[in-house]
PDB file of C-alpha atoms in Angstrom:
ATOM      1  CA  MET J1426      16.077  48.750 -53.738  1.00  0.00           C
ATOM      2  CA  ASN J1427      19.316  48.090 -51.874  1.00  0.00           C
ATOM      3  CA  ILE J1428      20.786  45.403 -54.126  1.00  0.00           C
ATOM      4  CA  ASN J1429      23.620  44.525 -51.747  1.00  0.00           C
ATOM      5  CA  TYR J1430      21.238  44.055 -48.813  1.00  0.00           C
ATOM      6  CA  ILE J1431      18.855  41.873 -50.827  1.00  0.00           C
ATOM      7  CA  TYR J1432      21.744  39.888 -52.297  1.00  0.00           C
ATOM      8  CA  ASP J1433      23.080  39.164 -48.796  1.00  0.00           C
ATOM      9  CA  ARG J1434      19.623  38.041 -47.627  1.00  0.00           C
ATOM     10  CA  LEU J1435      19.200  35.847 -50.708  1.00  0.00           C
ATOM     11  CA  CYS J1436      22.576  34.234 -49.946  1.00  0.00           C
ATOM     12  CA  GLU J1437      21.044  33.029 -46.676  1.00  0.00           C
ATOM     13  CA  ILE J1438      18.332  31.238 -48.669  1.00  0.00           C
ATOM     14  CA  LEU J1439      20.135  30.031 -51.811  1.00  0.00           C
ATOM     15  CA  ASP J1440      23.574  28.912 -52.938  1.00  0.00           C
ATOM     16  CA  LYS J1441      25.494  31.801 -54.495  1.00  0.00           C
ATOM     17  CA  GLU J1442      25.616  29.987 -57.833  1.00  0.00           C
ATOM     18  CA  ASP J1443      21.819  30.213 -57.986  1.00  0.00           C
ATOM     19  CA  ILE J1444      21.815  34.034 -57.696  1.00  0.00           C
ATOM     20  CA  LEU J1445      22.750  36.170 -60.717  1.00  0.00           C
ATOM     21  CA  LEU J1446      23.158  39.962 -60.619  1.00  0.00           C
ATOM     22  CA  ASN J1447      22.432  42.256 -63.575  1.00  0.00           C
ATOM     23  CA  GLU J1448      21.687  39.153 -65.620  1.00  0.00           C
ATOM     24  CA  PRO J1449      20.817  39.615 -69.338  1.00  0.00           C
ATOM     25  CA  MET J1450      17.358  38.161 -69.874  1.00  0.00           C
ATOM     26  CA  LYS J1451      18.280  37.228 -73.449  1.00  0.00           C
ATOM     27  CA  ASN J1452      20.150  34.321 -71.813  1.00  0.00           C
ATOM     28  CA  HIS J1453      16.870  33.055 -70.337  1.00  0.00           C
ATOM     29  CA  THR J1454      14.318  33.452 -73.136  1.00  0.00           C
ATOM     30  CA  SER J1455      13.802  31.473 -76.328  1.00  0.00           C
ATOM     31  CA  PHE J1456      13.476  34.807 -78.223  1.00  0.00           C
ATOM     32  CA  LYS J1457      17.113  35.585 -77.223  1.00  0.00           C
ATOM     33  CA  VAL J1458      16.270  39.222 -76.461  1.00  0.00           C
ATOM     34  CA  GLY J1459      15.840  41.268 -73.305  1.00  0.00           C
ATOM     35  CA  GLY J1460      17.764  43.595 -71.055  1.00  0.00           C
ATOM     36  CA  PRO J1461      19.116  42.769 -67.592  1.00  0.00           C
ATOM     37  CA  ALA J1462      17.241  41.634 -64.516  1.00  0.00           C
ATOM     38  CA  ASP J1463      18.525  43.351 -61.362  1.00  0.00           C
ATOM     39  CA  ILE J1464      18.652  39.947 -59.643  1.00  0.00           C
ATOM     40  CA  LEU J1465      17.720  36.539 -61.064  1.00  0.00           C
ATOM     41  CA  VAL J1466      17.355  33.581 -58.714  1.00  0.00           C
ATOM     42  CA  MET J1467      16.909  29.886 -59.487  1.00  0.00           C
ATOM     43  CA  PRO J1468      15.455  28.081 -56.461  1.00  0.00           C
ATOM     44  CA  ARG J1469      15.837  24.313 -55.999  1.00  0.00           C
ATOM     45  CA  GLU J1470      13.329  23.651 -53.205  1.00  0.00           C
ATOM     46  CA  GLU J1471       9.792  24.629 -52.264  1.00  0.00           C
ATOM     47  CA  LYS J1472      10.971  26.233 -49.008  1.00  0.00           C
ATOM     48  CA  GLN J1473      13.406  28.423 -50.938  1.00  0.00           C
ATOM     49  CA  ILE J1474      10.578  29.716 -53.134  1.00  0.00           C
ATOM     50  CA  VAL J1475       8.467  30.486 -50.034  1.00  0.00           C
ATOM     51  CA  ASP J1476      11.403  32.238 -48.318  1.00  0.00           C
ATOM     52  CA  ILE J1477      12.243  34.324 -51.417  1.00  0.00           C
ATOM     53  CA  ILE J1478       8.620  35.462 -51.752  1.00  0.00           C
ATOM     54  CA  ASN J1479       8.507  36.403 -48.061  1.00  0.00           C
ATOM     55  CA  LEU J1480      11.776  38.343 -48.407  1.00  0.00           C
ATOM     56  CA  VAL J1481      10.717  40.398 -51.431  1.00  0.00           C
ATOM     57  CA  LYS J1482       7.274  41.090 -49.954  1.00  0.00           C
ATOM     58  CA  GLN J1483       8.683  42.228 -46.611  1.00  0.00           C
ATOM     59  CA  ASN J1484      10.991  44.630 -48.431  1.00  0.00           C
ATOM     60  CA  ASN J1485       8.420  45.799 -51.001  1.00  0.00           C
ATOM     61  CA  ILE J1486      10.599  44.643 -53.872  1.00  0.00           C
ATOM     62  CA  PRO J1487       8.966  43.999 -57.248  1.00  0.00           C
ATOM     63  CA  PHE J1488       9.314  40.419 -58.424  1.00  0.00           C
ATOM     64  CA  PHE J1489       8.499  38.400 -61.498  1.00  0.00           C
ATOM     65  CA  ILE J1490       7.979  34.647 -61.778  1.00  0.00           C
ATOM     66  CA  MET J1491       9.164  32.905 -64.939  1.00  0.00           C
ATOM     67  CA  GLY J1492       9.539  29.364 -66.159  1.00  0.00           C
ATOM     68  CA  ASN J1493      11.691  28.359 -69.100  1.00  0.00           C
ATOM     69  CA  GLY J1494      11.201  31.695 -70.876  1.00  0.00           C
ATOM     70  CA  SER J1495       9.727  30.129 -73.996  1.00  0.00           C
ATOM     71  CA  ASN J1496       6.664  32.393 -74.112  1.00  0.00           C
ATOM     72  CA  LEU J1497       8.336  35.575 -72.923  1.00  0.00           C
ATOM     73  CA  LEU J1498       9.397  38.819 -74.598  1.00  0.00           C
ATOM     74  CA  VAL J1499      11.495  40.928 -72.208  1.00  0.00           C
ATOM     75  CA  LYS J1500      11.913  44.571 -73.156  1.00  0.00           C
ATOM     76  CA  ASP J1501      15.331  46.070 -73.803  1.00  0.00           C
ATOM     77  CA  LYS J1502      15.761  47.821 -70.442  1.00  0.00           C
ATOM     78  CA  GLY J1503      15.130  44.579 -68.596  1.00  0.00           C
ATOM     79  CA  ILE J1504      13.275  43.841 -65.374  1.00  0.00           C
ATOM     80  CA  ARG J1505      13.603  45.677 -62.094  1.00  0.00           C
ATOM     81  CA  GLY J1506      13.620  43.815 -58.808  1.00  0.00           C
ATOM     82  CA  VAL J1507      13.942  40.051 -58.501  1.00  0.00           C
ATOM     83  CA  VAL J1508      13.191  37.522 -61.235  1.00  0.00           C
ATOM     84  CA  ILE J1509      12.413  34.072 -59.818  1.00  0.00           C
ATOM     85  CA  LYS J1510      13.164  31.447 -62.454  1.00  0.00           C
ATOM     86  CA  ILE J1511      11.394  28.181 -61.695  1.00  0.00           C
ATOM     87  CA  ALA J1512      13.009  25.885 -64.241  1.00  0.00           C
ATOM     88  CA  GLU J1513      15.509  23.027 -64.417  1.00  0.00           C
ATOM     89  CA  ASN J1514      16.648  23.549 -60.802  1.00  0.00           C
ATOM     90  CA  TYR J1515      13.131  22.656 -59.675  1.00  0.00           C
ATOM     91  CA  SER J1516      12.101  19.779 -61.911  1.00  0.00           C
ATOM     92  CA  ASP J1517      11.683  16.517 -59.975  1.00  0.00           C
ATOM     93  CA  PHE J1518       8.824  14.184 -60.846  1.00  0.00           C
ATOM     94  CA  GLU J1519       7.368  10.803 -59.935  1.00  0.00           C
ATOM     95  CA  ILE J1520       5.059   8.420 -61.776  1.00  0.00           C
ATOM     96  CA  LYS J1521       3.001   5.881 -59.831  1.00  0.00           C
ATOM     97  CA  GLU J1522       0.681   3.707 -61.879  1.00  0.00           C
ATOM     98  CA  ASN J1523      -1.329   6.249 -63.917  1.00  0.00           C
ATOM     99  CA  VAL J1524      -0.700   9.282 -61.682  1.00  0.00           C
ATOM    100  CA  VAL J1525       2.059  11.784 -62.489  1.00  0.00           C
ATOM    101  CA  LYS J1526       3.336  14.322 -59.951  1.00  0.00           C
ATOM    102  CA  ALA J1527       5.847  16.880 -61.190  1.00  0.00           C
ATOM    103  CA  LYS J1528       7.480  20.088 -60.006  1.00  0.00           C
ATOM    104  CA  ALA J1529       6.656  23.254 -61.926  1.00  0.00           C
ATOM    105  CA  GLY J1530      10.098  23.722 -63.476  1.00  0.00           C
ATOM    106  CA  ILE J1531      10.248  20.496 -65.489  1.00  0.00           C
ATOM    107  CA  LEU J1532      10.242  20.878 -69.262  1.00  0.00           C
ATOM    108  CA  LEU J1533       7.142  19.470 -70.940  1.00  0.00           C
ATOM    109  CA  SER J1534       9.343  17.631 -73.453  1.00  0.00           C
ATOM    110  CA  ARG J1535      11.283  15.857 -70.673  1.00  0.00           C
ATOM    111  CA  LEU J1536       8.085  14.990 -68.819  1.00  0.00           C
ATOM    112  CA  ALA J1537       6.487  13.660 -72.021  1.00  0.00           C
ATOM    113  CA  LYS J1538       9.466  11.343 -72.628  1.00  0.00           C
ATOM    114  CA  ASN J1539       9.145   9.852 -69.160  1.00  0.00           C
ATOM    115  CA  ILE J1540       5.375   9.514 -69.451  1.00  0.00           C
ATOM    116  CA  LEU J1541       5.955   7.640 -72.711  1.00  0.00           C
ATOM    117  CA  LYS J1542       8.382   5.292 -70.917  1.00  0.00           C
ATOM    118  CA  ALA J1543       5.642   4.620 -68.351  1.00  0.00           C
ATOM    119  CA  GLU J1544       3.254   3.811 -71.237  1.00  0.00           C
ATOM    120  CA  LEU J1545       0.700   6.427 -70.234  1.00  0.00           C
ATOM    121  CA  GLU J1546      -1.385   8.199 -72.851  1.00  0.00           C
ATOM    122  CA  GLY J1547      -3.039  11.610 -72.936  1.00  0.00           C
ATOM    123  CA  PHE J1548       0.049  13.840 -72.690  1.00  0.00           C
ATOM    124  CA  GLU J1549       1.267  13.417 -76.262  1.00  0.00           C
ATOM    125  CA  PHE J1550       0.058  16.900 -77.281  1.00  0.00           C
ATOM    126  CA  ALA J1551       2.601  18.484 -74.909  1.00  0.00           C
ATOM    127  CA  SER J1552       5.635  16.588 -76.204  1.00  0.00           C
ATOM    128  CA  GLY J1553       6.776  19.387 -78.499  1.00  0.00           C
ATOM    129  CA  ILE J1554       5.682  22.431 -76.503  1.00  0.00           C
ATOM    130  CA  PRO J1555       8.963  24.138 -75.544  1.00  0.00           C
ATOM    131  CA  GLY J1556       8.023  25.330 -72.084  1.00  0.00           C
ATOM    132  CA  SER J1557       7.960  24.358 -68.436  1.00  0.00           C
ATOM    133  CA  LEU J1558       5.045  22.700 -66.669  1.00  0.00           C
ATOM    134  CA  GLY J1559       4.326  25.752 -64.508  1.00  0.00           C
ATOM    135  CA  GLY J1560       4.090  28.034 -67.535  1.00  0.00           C
ATOM    136  CA  ALA J1561       1.899  25.496 -69.307  1.00  0.00           C
ATOM    137  CA  ILE J1562      -0.501  25.454 -66.357  1.00  0.00           C
ATOM    138  CA  ALA J1563      -0.637  29.258 -66.153  1.00  0.00           C
ATOM    139  CA  MET J1564      -1.735  29.602 -69.783  1.00  0.00           C
ATOM    140  CA  ASN J1565      -3.447  26.228 -70.200  1.00  0.00           C
ATOM    141  CA  ALA J1566      -1.010  25.390 -72.979  1.00  0.00           C
ATOM    142  CA  GLY J1567      -2.275  23.180 -75.745  1.00  0.00           C
ATOM    143  CA  ALA J1568      -1.568  21.825 -79.203  1.00  0.00           C
ATOM    144  CA  TYR J1569      -2.899  19.285 -81.681  1.00  0.00           C
ATOM    145  CA  GLY J1570      -6.228  18.799 -79.961  1.00  0.00           C
ATOM    146  CA  GLY J1571      -5.037  18.577 -76.360  1.00  0.00           C
ATOM    147  CA  GLU J1572      -4.738  21.058 -73.472  1.00  0.00           C
ATOM    148  CA  MET J1573      -3.393  20.929 -69.940  1.00  0.00           C
ATOM    149  CA  LYS J1574      -6.936  21.096 -68.561  1.00  0.00           C
ATOM    150  CA  ASP J1575      -7.588  17.657 -70.111  1.00  0.00           C
ATOM    151  CA  VAL J1576      -5.043  15.923 -67.852  1.00  0.00           C
ATOM    152  CA  VAL J1577      -4.644  17.994 -64.677  1.00  0.00           C
ATOM    153  CA  THR J1578      -6.156  16.645 -61.456  1.00  0.00           C
ATOM    154  CA  SER J1579      -4.853  19.277 -59.054  1.00  0.00           C
ATOM    155  CA  VAL J1580      -2.264  22.027 -58.744  1.00  0.00           C
ATOM    156  CA  LYS J1581      -0.244  22.949 -55.677  1.00  0.00           C
ATOM    157  CA  LEU J1582       0.207  26.726 -55.501  1.00  0.00           C
ATOM    158  CA  LEU J1583       1.779  29.432 -53.384  1.00  0.00           C
ATOM    159  CA  ASP J1584      -0.593  32.344 -52.810  1.00  0.00           C
ATOM    160  CA  THR J1585       0.302  36.000 -52.335  1.00  0.00           C
ATOM    161  CA  ASP J1586       0.330  35.661 -48.530  1.00  0.00           C
ATOM    162  CA  GLY J1587       2.870  32.846 -48.613  1.00  0.00           C
ATOM    163  CA  ASN J1588       0.322  30.080 -47.988  1.00  0.00           C
ATOM    164  CA  ILE J1589       0.500  26.803 -49.890  1.00  0.00           C
ATOM    165  CA  ILE J1590      -2.881  25.823 -51.313  1.00  0.00           C
ATOM    166  CA  GLU J1591      -4.152  23.095 -53.609  1.00  0.00           C
ATOM    167  CA  LEU J1592      -6.796  23.652 -56.287  1.00  0.00           C
ATOM    168  CA  ASN J1593      -8.578  20.995 -58.314  1.00  0.00           C
ATOM    169  CA  ASN J1594      -9.113  21.123 -62.075  1.00  0.00           C
ATOM    170  CA  GLU J1595     -12.363  23.064 -61.865  1.00  0.00           C
ATOM    171  CA  GLN J1596     -10.996  25.573 -59.351  1.00  0.00           C
ATOM    172  CA  MET J1597      -8.099  26.310 -61.748  1.00  0.00           C
ATOM    173  CA  GLU J1598     -10.620  27.970 -64.121  1.00  0.00           C
ATOM    174  CA  PHE J1599      -8.911  26.735 -67.263  1.00  0.00           C
ATOM    175  CA  GLY J1600      -9.952  28.398 -70.521  1.00  0.00           C
ATOM    176  CA  TYR J1601      -8.391  29.137 -73.895  1.00  0.00           C
ATOM    177  CA  ARG J1602      -4.809  30.135 -73.053  1.00  0.00           C
ATOM    178  CA  LYS J1603      -5.792  31.179 -69.553  1.00  0.00           C
ATOM    179  CA  SER J1604      -6.365  29.941 -66.009  1.00  0.00           C
ATOM    180  CA  ILE J1605      -6.930  31.386 -62.547  1.00  0.00           C
ATOM    181  CA  LEU J1606      -3.300  32.511 -62.754  1.00  0.00           C
ATOM    182  CA  SER J1607      -4.307  34.967 -65.490  1.00  0.00           C
ATOM    183  CA  TYR J1608      -5.688  37.250 -62.797  1.00  0.00           C
ATOM    184  CA  LYS J1609      -4.341  35.919 -59.487  1.00  0.00           C
ATOM    185  CA  ASP J1610      -0.670  36.054 -58.531  1.00  0.00           C
ATOM    186  CA  PHE J1611      -0.348  32.423 -57.555  1.00  0.00           C
ATOM    187  CA  ILE J1612       2.883  30.523 -58.135  1.00  0.00           C
ATOM    188  CA  VAL J1613       2.696  26.969 -59.445  1.00  0.00           C
ATOM    189  CA  LEU J1614       4.751  24.587 -57.292  1.00  0.00           C
ATOM    190  CA  GLU J1615       3.619  21.105 -58.292  1.00  0.00           C
ATOM    191  CA  VAL J1616       1.102  19.507 -60.628  1.00  0.00           C
ATOM    192  CA  THR J1617      -0.744  16.194 -60.333  1.00  0.00           C
ATOM    193  CA  MET J1618      -2.064  14.622 -63.529  1.00  0.00           C
ATOM    194  CA  THR J1619      -4.106  11.495 -64.119  1.00  0.00           C
ATOM    195  CA  LEU J1620      -3.510   9.674 -67.404  1.00  0.00           C
ATOM    196  CA  LYS J1621      -4.605   6.393 -68.979  1.00  0.00           C
ATOM    197  CA  LYS J1622      -2.586   3.243 -69.498  1.00  0.00           C
ATOM    198  CA  GLY J1623      -1.717   2.789 -73.144  1.00  0.00           C
ATOM    199  CA  LYS J1624       0.703   0.976 -75.434  1.00  0.00           C
ATOM    200  CA  TYR J1625       4.223   2.313 -75.933  1.00  0.00           C
ATOM    201  CA  GLU J1626       4.130   1.935 -79.734  1.00  0.00           C
ATOM    202  CA  ASP J1627       0.779   3.732 -80.065  1.00  0.00           C
ATOM    203  CA  ILE J1628       1.844   6.625 -77.844  1.00  0.00           C
ATOM    204  CA  LYS J1629       5.214   6.970 -79.597  1.00  0.00           C
ATOM    205  CA  SER J1630       3.513   6.965 -82.976  1.00  0.00           C
ATOM    206  CA  ILE J1631       1.344   9.950 -81.974  1.00  0.00           C
ATOM    207  CA  ILE J1632       4.374  11.819 -80.569  1.00  0.00           C
ATOM    208  CA  ASP J1633       6.377  11.101 -83.746  1.00  0.00           C
ATOM    209  CA  ASP J1634       3.509  12.380 -85.887  1.00  0.00           C
ATOM    210  CA  ILE J1635       3.280  15.602 -83.847  1.00  0.00           C
ATOM    211  CA  THR J1636       7.069  16.031 -84.073  1.00  0.00           C
ATOM    212  CA  VAL J1637       6.971  15.755 -87.878  1.00  0.00           C
ATOM    213  CA  LYS J1638       4.150  18.313 -88.078  1.00  0.00           C
ATOM    214  CA  ARG J1639       6.035  20.734 -85.841  1.00  0.00           C
ATOM    215  CA  THR J1640       9.384  20.440 -87.580  1.00  0.00           C
ATOM    216  CA  THR J1641       7.952  20.731 -91.083  1.00  0.00           C
ATOM    217  CA  LYS J1642       5.507  23.567 -90.391  1.00  0.00           C
ATOM    218  CA  GLN J1643       7.213  25.693 -87.734  1.00  0.00           C
ATOM    219  CA  PRO J1644      10.460  27.744 -87.848  1.00  0.00           C
ATOM    220  CA  LEU J1645      12.115  25.870 -84.997  1.00  0.00           C
ATOM    221  CA  ASN J1646      15.598  26.767 -86.266  1.00  0.00           C
ATOM    222  CA  LEU J1647      15.221  30.431 -85.267  1.00  0.00           C
ATOM    223  CA  PRO J1648      14.657  32.109 -81.884  1.00  0.00           C
ATOM    224  CA  SER J1649      10.997  32.869 -81.224  1.00  0.00           C
ATOM    225  CA  ALA J1650       8.376  32.587 -78.505  1.00  0.00           C
ATOM    226  CA  GLY J1651       6.213  30.143 -80.431  1.00  0.00           C
ATOM    227  CA  SER J1652       2.845  31.433 -81.631  1.00  0.00           C
ATOM    228  CA  THR J1653       3.019  35.205 -81.285  1.00  0.00           C
ATOM    229  CA  PHE J1654      -0.755  35.732 -81.277  1.00  0.00           C
ATOM    230  CA  LYS J1655      -3.753  33.984 -79.762  1.00  0.00           C
ATOM    231  CA  ARG J1656      -6.283  32.476 -82.146  1.00  0.00           C
ATOM    232  CA  PRO J1657      -9.012  35.079 -82.725  1.00  0.00           C
ATOM    233  CA  GLU J1658     -12.518  33.661 -82.467  1.00  0.00           C
ATOM    234  CA  GLY J1659     -13.600  32.368 -85.865  1.00  0.00           C
ATOM    235  CA  TYR J1660     -10.184  32.897 -87.474  1.00  0.00           C
ATOM    236  CA  PHE J1661      -6.590  31.668 -87.546  1.00  0.00           C
ATOM    237  CA  ALA J1662      -3.951  34.301 -86.761  1.00  0.00           C
ATOM    238  CA  ALA J1663      -1.419  32.898 -89.218  1.00  0.00           C
ATOM    239  CA  LYS J1664      -3.912  32.919 -92.112  1.00  0.00           C
ATOM    240  CA  LEU J1665      -4.985  36.498 -91.369  1.00  0.00           C
ATOM    241  CA  ILE J1666      -1.349  37.603 -91.323  1.00  0.00           C
ATOM    242  CA  GLU J1667      -0.568  35.791 -94.573  1.00  0.00           C
ATOM    243  CA  ASP J1668      -3.746  37.076 -96.282  1.00  0.00           C
ATOM    244  CA  ALA J1669      -2.749  40.596 -95.209  1.00  0.00           C
ATOM    245  CA  GLY J1670       0.395  40.175 -97.331  1.00  0.00           C
ATOM    246  CA  LEU J1671       2.775  40.141 -94.368  1.00  0.00           C
ATOM    247  CA  LYS J1672       4.495  36.783 -94.969  1.00  0.00           C
ATOM    248  CA  GLY J1673       8.242  37.309 -94.631  1.00  0.00           C
ATOM    249  CA  LEU J1674       7.862  40.966 -93.620  1.00  0.00           C
ATOM    250  CA  THR J1675      11.078  42.055 -91.906  1.00  0.00           C
ATOM    251  CA  PHE J1676      11.937  44.970 -89.650  1.00  0.00           C
ATOM    252  CA  LYS J1677      15.674  44.993 -88.932  1.00  0.00           C
ATOM    253  CA  ASP J1678      16.266  41.433 -87.614  1.00  0.00           C
ATOM    254  CA  ALA J1679      12.654  40.716 -86.638  1.00  0.00           C
ATOM    255  CA  GLN J1680      10.661  38.777 -89.225  1.00  0.00           C
ATOM    256  CA  VAL J1681       7.233  37.297 -89.857  1.00  0.00           C
ATOM    257  CA  SER J1682       8.319  33.752 -90.535  1.00  0.00           C
ATOM    258  CA  PRO J1683       7.828  32.714 -94.185  1.00  0.00           C
ATOM    259  CA  LYS J1684       7.440  29.145 -92.889  1.00  0.00           C
ATOM    260  CA  HIS J1685       4.587  29.955 -90.463  1.00  0.00           C
ATOM    261  CA  CYS J1686       3.103  33.461 -90.372  1.00  0.00           C
ATOM    262  CA  GLY J1687       1.916  32.966 -86.808  1.00  0.00           C
ATOM    263  CA  PHE J1688       5.543  33.145 -85.645  1.00  0.00           C
ATOM    264  CA  VAL J1689       7.633  36.296 -85.330  1.00  0.00           C
ATOM    265  CA  VAL J1690      11.260  35.188 -85.337  1.00  0.00           C
ATOM    266  CA  ASN J1691      14.613  36.707 -84.431  1.00  0.00           C
ATOM    267  CA  LEU J1692      16.985  36.444 -87.400  1.00  0.00           C
ATOM    268  CA  GLY J1693      19.927  36.913 -85.063  1.00  0.00           C
ATOM    269  CA  ASN J1694      20.316  40.438 -83.749  1.00  0.00           C
ATOM    270  CA  ALA J1695      16.777  41.690 -83.205  1.00  0.00           C
ATOM    271  CA  SER J1696      16.096  43.828 -80.159  1.00  0.00           C
ATOM    272  CA  ALA J1697      12.873  43.590 -78.179  1.00  0.00           C
ATOM    273  CA  ASN J1698      11.917  46.975 -79.652  1.00  0.00           C
ATOM    274  CA  ASP J1699      12.378  45.616 -83.188  1.00  0.00           C
ATOM    275  CA  ILE J1700      10.079  42.682 -82.412  1.00  0.00           C
ATOM    276  CA  LEU J1701       7.497  44.923 -80.726  1.00  0.00           C
ATOM    277  CA  HIS J1702       7.557  47.299 -83.703  1.00  0.00           C
ATOM    278  CA  LEU J1703       6.920  44.411 -86.091  1.00  0.00           C
ATOM    279  CA  ILE J1704       4.102  43.117 -83.861  1.00  0.00           C
ATOM    280  CA  SER J1705       2.472  46.566 -83.950  1.00  0.00           C
ATOM    281  CA  ILE J1706       2.673  46.640 -87.772  1.00  0.00           C
ATOM    282  CA  ILE J1707       1.053  43.181 -87.955  1.00  0.00           C
ATOM    283  CA  LYS J1708      -1.755  44.148 -85.569  1.00  0.00           C
ATOM    284  CA  LYS J1709      -2.502  47.426 -87.385  1.00  0.00           C
ATOM    285  CA  THR J1710      -2.463  45.842 -90.847  1.00  0.00           C
ATOM    286  CA  VAL J1711      -4.730  42.940 -89.869  1.00  0.00           C
ATOM    287  CA  LYS J1712      -7.124  45.338 -88.090  1.00  0.00           C
ATOM    288  CA  ASP J1713      -7.239  47.681 -91.103  1.00  0.00           C
ATOM    289  CA  LYS J1714      -7.771  44.876 -93.633  1.00  0.00           C
ATOM    290  CA  PHE J1715     -10.039  42.473 -91.762  1.00  0.00           C
ATOM    291  CA  ASP J1716     -11.280  44.419 -88.726  1.00  0.00           C
ATOM    292  CA  VAL J1717      -9.850  41.730 -86.436  1.00  0.00           C
ATOM    293  CA  LEU J1718      -7.742  42.779 -83.463  1.00  0.00           C
ATOM    294  CA  LEU J1719      -4.967  40.259 -82.814  1.00  0.00           C
ATOM    295  CA  GLU J1720      -4.024  39.704 -79.175  1.00  0.00           C
ATOM    296  CA  GLU J1721      -0.518  38.671 -78.203  1.00  0.00           C
ATOM    297  CA  GLU J1722      -0.077  35.162 -76.841  1.00  0.00           C
ATOM    298  CA  VAL J1723       3.534  35.930 -75.997  1.00  0.00           C
ATOM    299  CA  LYS J1724       3.883  37.595 -72.575  1.00  0.00           C
ATOM    300  CA  ILE J1725       5.548  41.012 -72.780  1.00  0.00           C
ATOM    301  CA  VAL J1726       7.352  42.197 -69.627  1.00  0.00           C
ATOM    302  CA  GLY J1727      10.032  44.647 -68.525  1.00  0.00           C
ATOM    303  CA  GLU J1728      10.895  48.312 -69.027  1.00  0.00           C
ATOM    304  CA  ASP J1729      10.964  50.082 -72.402  1.00  0.00           C
TER     305      ASP J1729
END
């Protein structure tokens, strides 16, 4: 890849301040680990996203789409090609009556606050999920009895040929921590949700209750990517890990959180390799003791 050529072409699409070269991915993930991306771009408009995709495809350059980086573990050698970060730069929204339209980069927490102001109920579950809307759609994020599939009406997407398409809830193929994006390289642009009118005090009470549960039960004071593992059918990952005697297990600066065994946390100076090594120990121990194979919920990307 001719970095200078691609950089010059990207400068025709984006402001220079929205293009970062050799950018450490630890600056863009909640785990605070990860080597450099060759180029990281932060588009502000739909047309910019379309133009970037066309550029990288025409030049056969590998690319990776990310949101807020809250469910991402980037390996220590980083990511080759172009990383397209759809986050705070692309986060407009509008609320009309009980219909919410929002760009993919908006944080769920920010969207939840504004939905509360509009006195709409049904989105409370997402108030403490630390990711972007696009990422939440891709993995059908959920918590405390709610999931994105419960509120989504339609999703505006960019397909691999650069066409903008719209899929309804059913066409999105939502399942447990998955959607059509689990096997198709679509990019989420905008989401439409339909909610119900409620009372401000009732909605706030539910959000406050969820906030208390999160802050008391989860290690939110340390870098992590949230729940490290998916829930195995018939089990709870955190309980399996604790019952395997792994609570507080530490490898260098990577640790199984003593507060919630479902979280692997970065005590400060962990590398991606340290975290991956600890994950492999957890998976092997749980498999040996209980014959249950844990599957990562955190998305692992980049070069070793």
